[in-house]
CSV table of C-alpha atoms in Angstrom, one decimal:
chain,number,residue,atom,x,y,z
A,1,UNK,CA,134.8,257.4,7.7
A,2,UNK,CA,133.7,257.0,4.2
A,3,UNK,CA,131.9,258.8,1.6
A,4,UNK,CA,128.4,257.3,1.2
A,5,UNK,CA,126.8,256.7,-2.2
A,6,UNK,CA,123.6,255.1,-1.1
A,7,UNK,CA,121.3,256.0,-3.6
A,8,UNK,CA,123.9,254.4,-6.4
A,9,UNK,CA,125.1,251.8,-4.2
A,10,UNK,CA,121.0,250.9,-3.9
A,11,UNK,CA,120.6,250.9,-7.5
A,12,UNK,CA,123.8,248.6,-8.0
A,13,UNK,CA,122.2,246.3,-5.3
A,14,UNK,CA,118.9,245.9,-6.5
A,15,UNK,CA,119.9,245.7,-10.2
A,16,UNK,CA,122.2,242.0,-9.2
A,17,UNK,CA,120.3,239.3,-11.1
A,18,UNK,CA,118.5,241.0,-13.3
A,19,UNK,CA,119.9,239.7,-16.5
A,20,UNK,CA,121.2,242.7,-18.0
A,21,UNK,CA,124.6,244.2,-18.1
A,22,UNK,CA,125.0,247.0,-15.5
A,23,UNK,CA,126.7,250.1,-17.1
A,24,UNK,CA,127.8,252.9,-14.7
A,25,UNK,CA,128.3,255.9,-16.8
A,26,UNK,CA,129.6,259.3,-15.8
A,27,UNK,CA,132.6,261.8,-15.9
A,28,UNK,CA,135.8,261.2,-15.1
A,29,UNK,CA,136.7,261.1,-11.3
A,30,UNK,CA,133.3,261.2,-10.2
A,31,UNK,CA,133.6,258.5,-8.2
A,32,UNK,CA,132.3,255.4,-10.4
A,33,UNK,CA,135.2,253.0,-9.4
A,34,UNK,CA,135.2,254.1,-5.9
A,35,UNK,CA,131.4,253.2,-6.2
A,36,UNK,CA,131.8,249.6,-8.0
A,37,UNK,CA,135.3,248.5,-6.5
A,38,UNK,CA,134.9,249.8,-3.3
A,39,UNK,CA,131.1,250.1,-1.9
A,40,UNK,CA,129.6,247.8,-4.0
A,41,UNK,CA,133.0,245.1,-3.3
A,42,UNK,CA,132.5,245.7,0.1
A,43,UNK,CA,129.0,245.4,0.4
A,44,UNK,CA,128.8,241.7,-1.6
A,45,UNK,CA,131.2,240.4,0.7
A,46,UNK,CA,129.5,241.1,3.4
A,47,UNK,CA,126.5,239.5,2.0
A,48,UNK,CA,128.6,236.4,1.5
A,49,UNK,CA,130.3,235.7,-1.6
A,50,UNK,CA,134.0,234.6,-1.7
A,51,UNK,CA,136.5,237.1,-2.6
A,52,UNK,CA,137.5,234.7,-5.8
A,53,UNK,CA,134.1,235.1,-7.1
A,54,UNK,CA,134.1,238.7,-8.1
A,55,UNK,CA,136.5,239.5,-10.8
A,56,UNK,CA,137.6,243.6,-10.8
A,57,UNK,CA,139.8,244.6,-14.2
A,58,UNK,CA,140.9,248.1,-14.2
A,59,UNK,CA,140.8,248.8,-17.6
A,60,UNK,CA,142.5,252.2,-17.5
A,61,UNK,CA,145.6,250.7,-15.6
A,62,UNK,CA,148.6,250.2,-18.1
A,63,UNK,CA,149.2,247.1,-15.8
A,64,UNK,CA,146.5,245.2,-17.5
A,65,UNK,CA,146.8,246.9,-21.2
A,66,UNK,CA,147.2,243.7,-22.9
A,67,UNK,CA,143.7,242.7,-21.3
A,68,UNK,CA,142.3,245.7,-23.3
A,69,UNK,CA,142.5,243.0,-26.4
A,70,UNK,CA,139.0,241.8,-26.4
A,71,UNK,CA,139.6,237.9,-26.7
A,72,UNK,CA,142.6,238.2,-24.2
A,73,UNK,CA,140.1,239.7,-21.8
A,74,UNK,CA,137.5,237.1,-22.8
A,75,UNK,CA,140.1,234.3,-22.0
A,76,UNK,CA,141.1,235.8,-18.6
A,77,UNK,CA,138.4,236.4,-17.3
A,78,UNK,CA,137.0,233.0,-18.9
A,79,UNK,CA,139.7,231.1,-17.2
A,80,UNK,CA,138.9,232.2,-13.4
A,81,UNK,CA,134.9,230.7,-14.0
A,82,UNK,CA,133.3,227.7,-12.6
A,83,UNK,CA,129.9,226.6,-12.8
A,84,UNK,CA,130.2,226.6,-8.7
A,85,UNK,CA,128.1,230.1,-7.7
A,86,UNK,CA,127.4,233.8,-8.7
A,87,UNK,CA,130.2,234.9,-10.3
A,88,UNK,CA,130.5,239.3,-10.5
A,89,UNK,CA,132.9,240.6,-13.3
A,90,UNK,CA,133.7,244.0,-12.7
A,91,UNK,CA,135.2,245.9,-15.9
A,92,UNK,CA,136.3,249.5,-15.2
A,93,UNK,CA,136.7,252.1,-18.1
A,94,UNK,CA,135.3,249.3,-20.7
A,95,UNK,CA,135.7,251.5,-23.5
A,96,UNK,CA,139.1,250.7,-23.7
A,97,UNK,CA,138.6,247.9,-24.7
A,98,UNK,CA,138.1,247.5,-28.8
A,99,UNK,CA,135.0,245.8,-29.6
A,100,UNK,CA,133.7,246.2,-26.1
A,101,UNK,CA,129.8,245.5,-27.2
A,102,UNK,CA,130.8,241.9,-28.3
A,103,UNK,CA,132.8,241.0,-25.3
A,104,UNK,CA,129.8,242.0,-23.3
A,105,UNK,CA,127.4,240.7,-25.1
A,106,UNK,CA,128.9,237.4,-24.6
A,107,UNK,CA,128.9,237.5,-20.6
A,108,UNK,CA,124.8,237.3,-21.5
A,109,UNK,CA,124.5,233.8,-21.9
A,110,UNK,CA,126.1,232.2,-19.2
A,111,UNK,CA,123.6,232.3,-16.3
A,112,UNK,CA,125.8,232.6,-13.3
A,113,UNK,CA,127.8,236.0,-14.3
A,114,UNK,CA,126.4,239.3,-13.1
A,115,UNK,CA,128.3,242.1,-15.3
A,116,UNK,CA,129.0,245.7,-13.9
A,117,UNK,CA,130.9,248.2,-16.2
A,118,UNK,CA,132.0,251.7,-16.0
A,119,UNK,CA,132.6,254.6,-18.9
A,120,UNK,CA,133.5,257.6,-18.9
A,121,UNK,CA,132.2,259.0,-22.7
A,122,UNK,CA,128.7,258.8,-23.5
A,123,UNK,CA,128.8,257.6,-27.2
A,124,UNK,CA,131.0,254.8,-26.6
A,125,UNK,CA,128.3,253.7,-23.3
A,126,UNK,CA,125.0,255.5,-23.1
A,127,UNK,CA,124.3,255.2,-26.6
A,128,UNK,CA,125.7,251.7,-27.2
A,129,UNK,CA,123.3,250.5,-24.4
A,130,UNK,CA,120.7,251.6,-26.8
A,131,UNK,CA,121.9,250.8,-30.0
A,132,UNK,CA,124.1,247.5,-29.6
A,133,UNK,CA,122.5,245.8,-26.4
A,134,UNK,CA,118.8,246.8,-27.3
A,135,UNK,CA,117.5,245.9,-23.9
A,136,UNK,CA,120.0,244.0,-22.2
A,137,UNK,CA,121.8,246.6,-20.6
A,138,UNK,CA,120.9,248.8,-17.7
A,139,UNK,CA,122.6,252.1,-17.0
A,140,UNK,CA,122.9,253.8,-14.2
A,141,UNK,CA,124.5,257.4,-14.7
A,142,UNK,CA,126.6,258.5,-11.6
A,143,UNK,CA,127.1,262.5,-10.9
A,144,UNK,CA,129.7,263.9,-8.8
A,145,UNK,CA,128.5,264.7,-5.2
A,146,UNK,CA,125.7,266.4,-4.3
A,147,UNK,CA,126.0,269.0,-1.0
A,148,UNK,CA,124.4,266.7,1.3
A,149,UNK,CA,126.7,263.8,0.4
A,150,UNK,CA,129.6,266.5,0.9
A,151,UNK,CA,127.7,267.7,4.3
A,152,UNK,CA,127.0,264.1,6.0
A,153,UNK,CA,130.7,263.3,5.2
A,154,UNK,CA,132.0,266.8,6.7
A,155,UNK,CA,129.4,266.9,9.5
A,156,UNK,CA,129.1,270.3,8.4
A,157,UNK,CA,125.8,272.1,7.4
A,158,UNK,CA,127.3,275.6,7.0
A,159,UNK,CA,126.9,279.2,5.1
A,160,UNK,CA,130.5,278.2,4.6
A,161,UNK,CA,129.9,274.6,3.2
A,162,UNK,CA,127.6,276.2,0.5
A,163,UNK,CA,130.4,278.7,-0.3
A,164,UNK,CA,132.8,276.2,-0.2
A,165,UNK,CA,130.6,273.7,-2.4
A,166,UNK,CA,129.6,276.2,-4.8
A,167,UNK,CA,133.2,277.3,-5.1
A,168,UNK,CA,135.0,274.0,-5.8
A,169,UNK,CA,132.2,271.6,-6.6
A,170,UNK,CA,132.1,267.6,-5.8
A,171,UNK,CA,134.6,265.8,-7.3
A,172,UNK,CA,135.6,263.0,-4.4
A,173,UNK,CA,139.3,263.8,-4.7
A,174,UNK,CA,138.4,267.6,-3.7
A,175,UNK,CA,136.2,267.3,-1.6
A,176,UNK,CA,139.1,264.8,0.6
A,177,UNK,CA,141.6,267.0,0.2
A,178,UNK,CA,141.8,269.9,2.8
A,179,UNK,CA,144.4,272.2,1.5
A,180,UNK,CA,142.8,274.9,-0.8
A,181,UNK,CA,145.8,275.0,-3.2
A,182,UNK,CA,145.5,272.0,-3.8
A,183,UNK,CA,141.7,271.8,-4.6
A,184,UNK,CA,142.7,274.6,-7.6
A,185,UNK,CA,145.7,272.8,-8.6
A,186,UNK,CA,143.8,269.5,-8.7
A,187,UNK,CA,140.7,271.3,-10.9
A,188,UNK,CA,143.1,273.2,-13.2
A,189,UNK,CA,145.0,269.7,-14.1
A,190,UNK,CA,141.6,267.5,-14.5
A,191,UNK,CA,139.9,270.0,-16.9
A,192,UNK,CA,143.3,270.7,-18.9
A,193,UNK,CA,144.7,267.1,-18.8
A,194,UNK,CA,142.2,264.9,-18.4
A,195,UNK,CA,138.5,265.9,-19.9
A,196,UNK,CA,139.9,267.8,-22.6
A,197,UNK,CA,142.8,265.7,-23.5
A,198,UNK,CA,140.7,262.9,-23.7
A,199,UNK,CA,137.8,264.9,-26.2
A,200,UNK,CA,141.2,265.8,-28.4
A,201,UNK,CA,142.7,262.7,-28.7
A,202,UNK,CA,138.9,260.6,-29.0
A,203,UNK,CA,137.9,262.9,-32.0
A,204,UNK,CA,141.3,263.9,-33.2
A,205,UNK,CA,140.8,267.6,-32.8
A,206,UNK,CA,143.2,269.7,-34.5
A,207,UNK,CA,142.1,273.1,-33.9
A,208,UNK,CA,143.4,272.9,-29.5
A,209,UNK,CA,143.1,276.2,-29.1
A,210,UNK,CA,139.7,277.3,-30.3
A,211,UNK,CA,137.9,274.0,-28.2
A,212,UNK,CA,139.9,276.2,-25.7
A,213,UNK,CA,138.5,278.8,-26.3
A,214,UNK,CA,134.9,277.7,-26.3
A,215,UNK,CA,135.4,276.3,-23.2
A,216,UNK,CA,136.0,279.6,-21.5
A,217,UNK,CA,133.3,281.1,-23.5
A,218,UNK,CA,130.8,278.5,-22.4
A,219,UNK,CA,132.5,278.7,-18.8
A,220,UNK,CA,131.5,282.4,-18.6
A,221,UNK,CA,128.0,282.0,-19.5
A,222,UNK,CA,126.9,280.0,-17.5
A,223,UNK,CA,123.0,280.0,-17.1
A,224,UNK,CA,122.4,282.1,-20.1
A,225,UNK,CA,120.9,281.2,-23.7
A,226,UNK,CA,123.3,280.4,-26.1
A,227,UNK,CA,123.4,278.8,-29.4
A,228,UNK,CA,126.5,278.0,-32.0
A,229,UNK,CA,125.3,280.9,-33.9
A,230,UNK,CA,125.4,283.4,-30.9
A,231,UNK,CA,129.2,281.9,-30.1
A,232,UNK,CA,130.3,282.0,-33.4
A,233,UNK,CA,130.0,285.7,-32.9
A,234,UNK,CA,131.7,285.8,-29.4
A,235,UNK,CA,134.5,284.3,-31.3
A,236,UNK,CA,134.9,287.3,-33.9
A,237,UNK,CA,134.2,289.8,-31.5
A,238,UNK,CA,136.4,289.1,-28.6
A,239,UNK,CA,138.2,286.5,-29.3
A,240,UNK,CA,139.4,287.8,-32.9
A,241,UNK,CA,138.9,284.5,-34.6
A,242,UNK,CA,136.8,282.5,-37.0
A,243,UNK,CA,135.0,279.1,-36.7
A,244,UNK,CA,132.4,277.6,-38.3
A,245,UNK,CA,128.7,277.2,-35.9
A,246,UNK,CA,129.1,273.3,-37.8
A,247,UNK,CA,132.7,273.0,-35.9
A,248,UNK,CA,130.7,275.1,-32.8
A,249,UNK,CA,128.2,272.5,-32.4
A,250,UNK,CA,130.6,269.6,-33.2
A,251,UNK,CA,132.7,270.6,-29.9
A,252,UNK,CA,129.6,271.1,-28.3
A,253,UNK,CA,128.4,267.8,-28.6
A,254,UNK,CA,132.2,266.2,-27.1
A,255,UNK,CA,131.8,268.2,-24.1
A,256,UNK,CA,128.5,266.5,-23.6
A,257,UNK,CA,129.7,263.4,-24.6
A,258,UNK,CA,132.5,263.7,-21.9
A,259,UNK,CA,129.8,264.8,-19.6
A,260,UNK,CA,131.4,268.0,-19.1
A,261,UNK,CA,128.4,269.9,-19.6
A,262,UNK,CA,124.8,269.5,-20.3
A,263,UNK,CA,122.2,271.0,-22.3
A,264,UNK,CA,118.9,272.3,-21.1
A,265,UNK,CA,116.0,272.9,-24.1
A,266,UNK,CA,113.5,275.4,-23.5
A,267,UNK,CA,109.6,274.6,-23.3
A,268,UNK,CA,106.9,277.1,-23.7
A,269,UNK,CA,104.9,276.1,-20.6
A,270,UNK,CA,100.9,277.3,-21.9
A,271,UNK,CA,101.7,276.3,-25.5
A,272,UNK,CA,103.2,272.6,-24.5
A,273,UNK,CA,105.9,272.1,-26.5
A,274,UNK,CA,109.6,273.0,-26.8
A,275,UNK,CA,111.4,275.5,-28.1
A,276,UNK,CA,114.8,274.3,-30.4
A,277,UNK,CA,117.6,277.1,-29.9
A,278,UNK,CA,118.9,279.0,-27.9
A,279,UNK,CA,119.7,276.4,-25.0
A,280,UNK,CA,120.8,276.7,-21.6
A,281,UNK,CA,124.1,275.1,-20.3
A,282,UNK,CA,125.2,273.9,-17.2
A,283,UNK,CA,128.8,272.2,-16.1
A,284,UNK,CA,128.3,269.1,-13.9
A,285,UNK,CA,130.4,270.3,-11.5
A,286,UNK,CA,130.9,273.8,-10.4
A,287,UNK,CA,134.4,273.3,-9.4
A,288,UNK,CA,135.9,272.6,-13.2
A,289,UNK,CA,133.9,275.7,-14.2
A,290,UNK,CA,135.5,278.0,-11.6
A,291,UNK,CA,138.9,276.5,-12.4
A,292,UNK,CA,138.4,276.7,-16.1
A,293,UNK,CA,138.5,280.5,-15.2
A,294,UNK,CA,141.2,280.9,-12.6
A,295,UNK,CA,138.3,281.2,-10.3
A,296,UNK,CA,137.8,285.0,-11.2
A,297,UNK,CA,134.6,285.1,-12.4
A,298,UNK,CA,132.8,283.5,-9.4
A,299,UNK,CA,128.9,285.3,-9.4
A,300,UNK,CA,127.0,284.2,-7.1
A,301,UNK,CA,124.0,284.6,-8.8
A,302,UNK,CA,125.1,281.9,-11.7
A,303,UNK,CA,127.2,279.3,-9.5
A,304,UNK,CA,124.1,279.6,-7.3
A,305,UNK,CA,121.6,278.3,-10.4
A,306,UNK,CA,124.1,275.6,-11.7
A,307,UNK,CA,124.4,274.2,-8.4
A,308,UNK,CA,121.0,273.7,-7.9
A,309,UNK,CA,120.3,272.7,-11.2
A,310,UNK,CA,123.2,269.8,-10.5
A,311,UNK,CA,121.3,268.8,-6.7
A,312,UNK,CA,118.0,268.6,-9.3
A,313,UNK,CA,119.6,266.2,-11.6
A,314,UNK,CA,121.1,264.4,-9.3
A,315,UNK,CA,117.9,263.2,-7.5
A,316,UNK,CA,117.0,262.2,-11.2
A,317,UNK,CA,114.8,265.2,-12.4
A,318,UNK,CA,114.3,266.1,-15.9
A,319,UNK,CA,115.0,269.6,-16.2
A,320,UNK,CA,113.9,272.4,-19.0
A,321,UNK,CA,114.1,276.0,-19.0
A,322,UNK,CA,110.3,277.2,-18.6
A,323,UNK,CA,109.2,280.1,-20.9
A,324,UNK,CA,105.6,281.6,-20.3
A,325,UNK,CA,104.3,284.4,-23.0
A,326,UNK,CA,102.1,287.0,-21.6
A,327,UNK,CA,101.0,290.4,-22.9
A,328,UNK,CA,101.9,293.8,-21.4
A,329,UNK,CA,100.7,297.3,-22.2
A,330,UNK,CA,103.3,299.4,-22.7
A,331,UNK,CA,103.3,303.9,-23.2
A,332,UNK,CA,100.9,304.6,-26.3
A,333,UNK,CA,98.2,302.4,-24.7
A,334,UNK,CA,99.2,299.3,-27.1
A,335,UNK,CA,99.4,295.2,-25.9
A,336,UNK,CA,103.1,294.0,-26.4
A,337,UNK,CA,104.0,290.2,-26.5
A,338,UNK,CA,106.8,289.8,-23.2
A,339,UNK,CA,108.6,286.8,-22.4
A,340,UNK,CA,108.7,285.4,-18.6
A,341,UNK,CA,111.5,283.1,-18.1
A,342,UNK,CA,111.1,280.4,-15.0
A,343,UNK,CA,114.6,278.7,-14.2
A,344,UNK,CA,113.9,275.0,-13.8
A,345,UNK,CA,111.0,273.0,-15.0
A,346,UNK,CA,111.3,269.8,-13.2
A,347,UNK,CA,109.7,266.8,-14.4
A,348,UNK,CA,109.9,263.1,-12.8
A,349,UNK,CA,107.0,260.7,-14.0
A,350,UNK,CA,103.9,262.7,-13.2
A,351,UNK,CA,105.5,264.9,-11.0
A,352,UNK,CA,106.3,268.8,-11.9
A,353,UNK,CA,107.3,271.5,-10.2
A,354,UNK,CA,108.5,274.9,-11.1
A,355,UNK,CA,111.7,276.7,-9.8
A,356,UNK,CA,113.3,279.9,-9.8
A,357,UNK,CA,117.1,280.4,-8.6
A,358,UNK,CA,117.0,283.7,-6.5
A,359,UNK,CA,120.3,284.0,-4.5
A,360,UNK,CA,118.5,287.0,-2.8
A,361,UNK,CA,115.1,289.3,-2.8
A,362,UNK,CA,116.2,292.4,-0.9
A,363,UNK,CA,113.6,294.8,-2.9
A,364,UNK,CA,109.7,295.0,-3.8
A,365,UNK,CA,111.2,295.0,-7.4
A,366,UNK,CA,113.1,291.9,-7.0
A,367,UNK,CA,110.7,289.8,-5.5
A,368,UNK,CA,108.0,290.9,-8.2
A,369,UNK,CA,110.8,290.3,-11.2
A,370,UNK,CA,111.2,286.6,-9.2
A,371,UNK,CA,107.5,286.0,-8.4
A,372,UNK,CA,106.2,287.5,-11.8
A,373,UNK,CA,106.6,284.2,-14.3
A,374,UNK,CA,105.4,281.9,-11.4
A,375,UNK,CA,102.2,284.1,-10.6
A,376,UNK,CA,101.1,283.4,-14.6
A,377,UNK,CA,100.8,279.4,-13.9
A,378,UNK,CA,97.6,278.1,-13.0
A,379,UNK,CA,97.9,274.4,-13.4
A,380,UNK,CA,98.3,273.2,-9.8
A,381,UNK,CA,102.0,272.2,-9.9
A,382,UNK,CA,104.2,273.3,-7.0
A,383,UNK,CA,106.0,276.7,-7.8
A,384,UNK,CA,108.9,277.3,-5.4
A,385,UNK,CA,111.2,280.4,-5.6
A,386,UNK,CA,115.4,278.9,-3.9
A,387,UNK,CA,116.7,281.7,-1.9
A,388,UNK,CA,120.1,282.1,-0.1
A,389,UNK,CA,120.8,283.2,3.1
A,390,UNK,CA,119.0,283.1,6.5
A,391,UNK,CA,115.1,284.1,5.3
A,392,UNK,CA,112.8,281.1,6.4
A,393,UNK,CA,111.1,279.4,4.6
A,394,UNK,CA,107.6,280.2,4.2
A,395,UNK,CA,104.4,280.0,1.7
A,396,UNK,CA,103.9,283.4,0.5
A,397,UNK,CA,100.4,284.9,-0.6
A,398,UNK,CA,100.3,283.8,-4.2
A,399,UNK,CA,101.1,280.1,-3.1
A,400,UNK,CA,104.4,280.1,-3.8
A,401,UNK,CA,106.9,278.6,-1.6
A,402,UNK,CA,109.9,280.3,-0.8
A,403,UNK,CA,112.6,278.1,0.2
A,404,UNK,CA,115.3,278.7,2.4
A,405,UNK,CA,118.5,277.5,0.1
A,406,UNK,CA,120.1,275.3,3.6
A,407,UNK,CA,116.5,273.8,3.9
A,408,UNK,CA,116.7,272.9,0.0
A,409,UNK,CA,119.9,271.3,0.1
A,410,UNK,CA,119.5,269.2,3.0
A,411,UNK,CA,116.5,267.6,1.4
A,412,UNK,CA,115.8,268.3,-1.9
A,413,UNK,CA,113.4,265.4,-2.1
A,414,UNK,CA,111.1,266.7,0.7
A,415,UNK,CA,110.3,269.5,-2.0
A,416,UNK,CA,110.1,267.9,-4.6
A,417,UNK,CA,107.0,265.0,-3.5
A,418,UNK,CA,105.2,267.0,-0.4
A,419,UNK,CA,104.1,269.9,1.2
A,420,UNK,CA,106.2,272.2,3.4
């Protein structure tokens, strides 16, 4: 049995012929050459075309480093067309290659080659696509998987499959492997050798230790507003040290780059617009976060919102932090100015809806402090309160759904577009 990626596997397939180039972006290990080499391979083949007319490069093997040369790559790949059918040239970890833009630039003009790439750092592919293809390429950004790709695969829609999920994340090779001290070993290595080996060596960072640093500080605080400012701080405070909020926001920006973490701007909801600084931010995946910290500092509460604000993403919502500003009396009689947070503002096209992470609401005072932010909005959009554990899920008095966090992840889509 294999793991399914049918909502990228359907993009892939739809996107053949369209004329652009087809960049599959995403961290490392997430599963993009799995996707393109294996699903997608397997899939054309069984719609028909020979085995010779789909031409896979692994870029990142040292087997084929010479082809990383962007006119020996040209020639090879060059030298296995003819004008006889749809040819597919599969390029994986493109960014290898030195001049990468040109080489796939000129895979535009002959009409019987369908490109498909895959990248691993966003300012060498995302922003290229942009910038250097302007138009002619189409991305499609893969995520590592979501709980129900983990739970179709397992069979297993468990309290203990959340745990498990929230605990170690959904990196492919994880998620295969069965032995727990391996999982660690395996999450420990990737963050340390892979995603931030390959942010030191891409921007030449000197300073190893305090990008180190910053990512255990960004590790800890998970879910909570930050900015380089407020960091800069941590730094002198508890880490003893001193770096610049310019270096701060430098490192800040590679992490995203590498799609290690991402940011999330808040928006004043009644005031429609955003707010710049402090930001929200999340790690892709869970399981490099827990790792990053020897798996000690594993709340609940946190892993709980950066989960779901991963399973959000990952059905391609646009996420902000929602901010509504209400006023409150206080002792002497006097109005104050309070701030309401709401988790997740989710926007998809004309869609919205508005979430709050609540990984339990066992008191009066808990439920208000959830419900309170939500009961201020009055512009029709679904509000929805996540909760964990076994509570059904229901519409409450105010209108506000409250989800059961099983029910959530088994269909995040459901809630998203229709009624309960």
């Amino acid at each position: 049995m294999e793991i399914r990626r049918d909502k990228y596997l359907d993009l892939l397939i739809h996107s053949c012929g369209n004329g652009l180039i087809k960049v599959i972006t995403g961290m490392r290990r997430c599963g993009k050459s799995y996707l393109l080499f294996t699903l997608f391979k397997n899939y054309l083949i069984k719609q028909g075309v020979k085995e010779d007319h789909i031409i896979g490069v692994n870029l990142e093997n040292r087997l084929n480093k010479s082809l990383r040369d962007p006119d020996a790559l040209l020639q090879y790949i060059d030298s296995r067309l003819s004008p006889d059918g749809q040819y597919y040239v599969m390029l994986d970890e493109v960014q290898m290659v030195s001049e990468f833009e040109d080489v796939l630039n000129s895979f535009l003009s002959i009409s019987n080659v369908d490109v498909f790439v895959t990248g691993s750092n966003a300012k060498f592919l995302s922003k290229d696509v942009i910038t250097e293809f302007r138009g002619r390429g189409d991305e499609i950004h893969v995520r590592p998987l979501t709980f129900r790709e983990i739970a179709d695969f397992r069979d297993d829609y468990s309290q203990d499959m959340i745990r498990e999920y929230m605990l170690y994340g959904g990196l492919p090779q994880v998620v295969l492997e069965n032995d727990v001290n391996k999982k660690v070993s395996y999450l420990e290595q990737q963050m340390e050798h892979t995603y931030l080996r390959d942010i030191k060596e891409r921007y030449e960072v000197r300073q190893d230790s305090d990008l180190s640093e910053l990512v255990d500080i960004m590790a800890s605080c998970v879910g909570g507003l930050t900015n380089p400012p407020k960091i800069a701080d941590t730094f002198k405070s508890v880490k003893h040290s001193s770096i610049s909020v310019d270096t701060i926001r430098l490192y800040l920006e590679y992490m995203e780059d590498a799609f290690v973490l991402e940011r999330v701007t808040r928006y004043d909801i009644k005031g429609r617009k955003y707010i710049d600084s402090p930001f929200k931010y999340y790690f892709e995946d869970l399981g490099l976060r827990n790792a990053r910290l020897g798996f000690r500092q594993v709340e609940p509460t946190h892993m709980m919102e950066n989960m779901l604000y991963n399973e959000l993403r990952a059905i391609g919502m646009k996420v902000d932090v929602g901010q509504v500003f209400t006023e409150v009396k206080i002792e002497d009689g006097s109005r104050q100015r309070k701030t309401l947070e709401i988790d997740f503002v989710c926007n998809r096209g004309y869609e919205r809806v508005y979430i709050q992470s609540a990984y339990a609401m066992e008191t009066e005072e808990k439920r208000n402090q959830e419900l309170t932010s939500l009961r201020k909005l009055r512009d029709g959009f679904r509000r929805i309160v996540i909760v964990n554990g076994l509570q059904p899920t229901y519409m409450n008095e105010d209108g506000v759904y409250i989800i059961n966090l099983m029910d959530f992840l088994r269909d995040p889509e459901k809630y998203m577009e229709e009624r309960v």
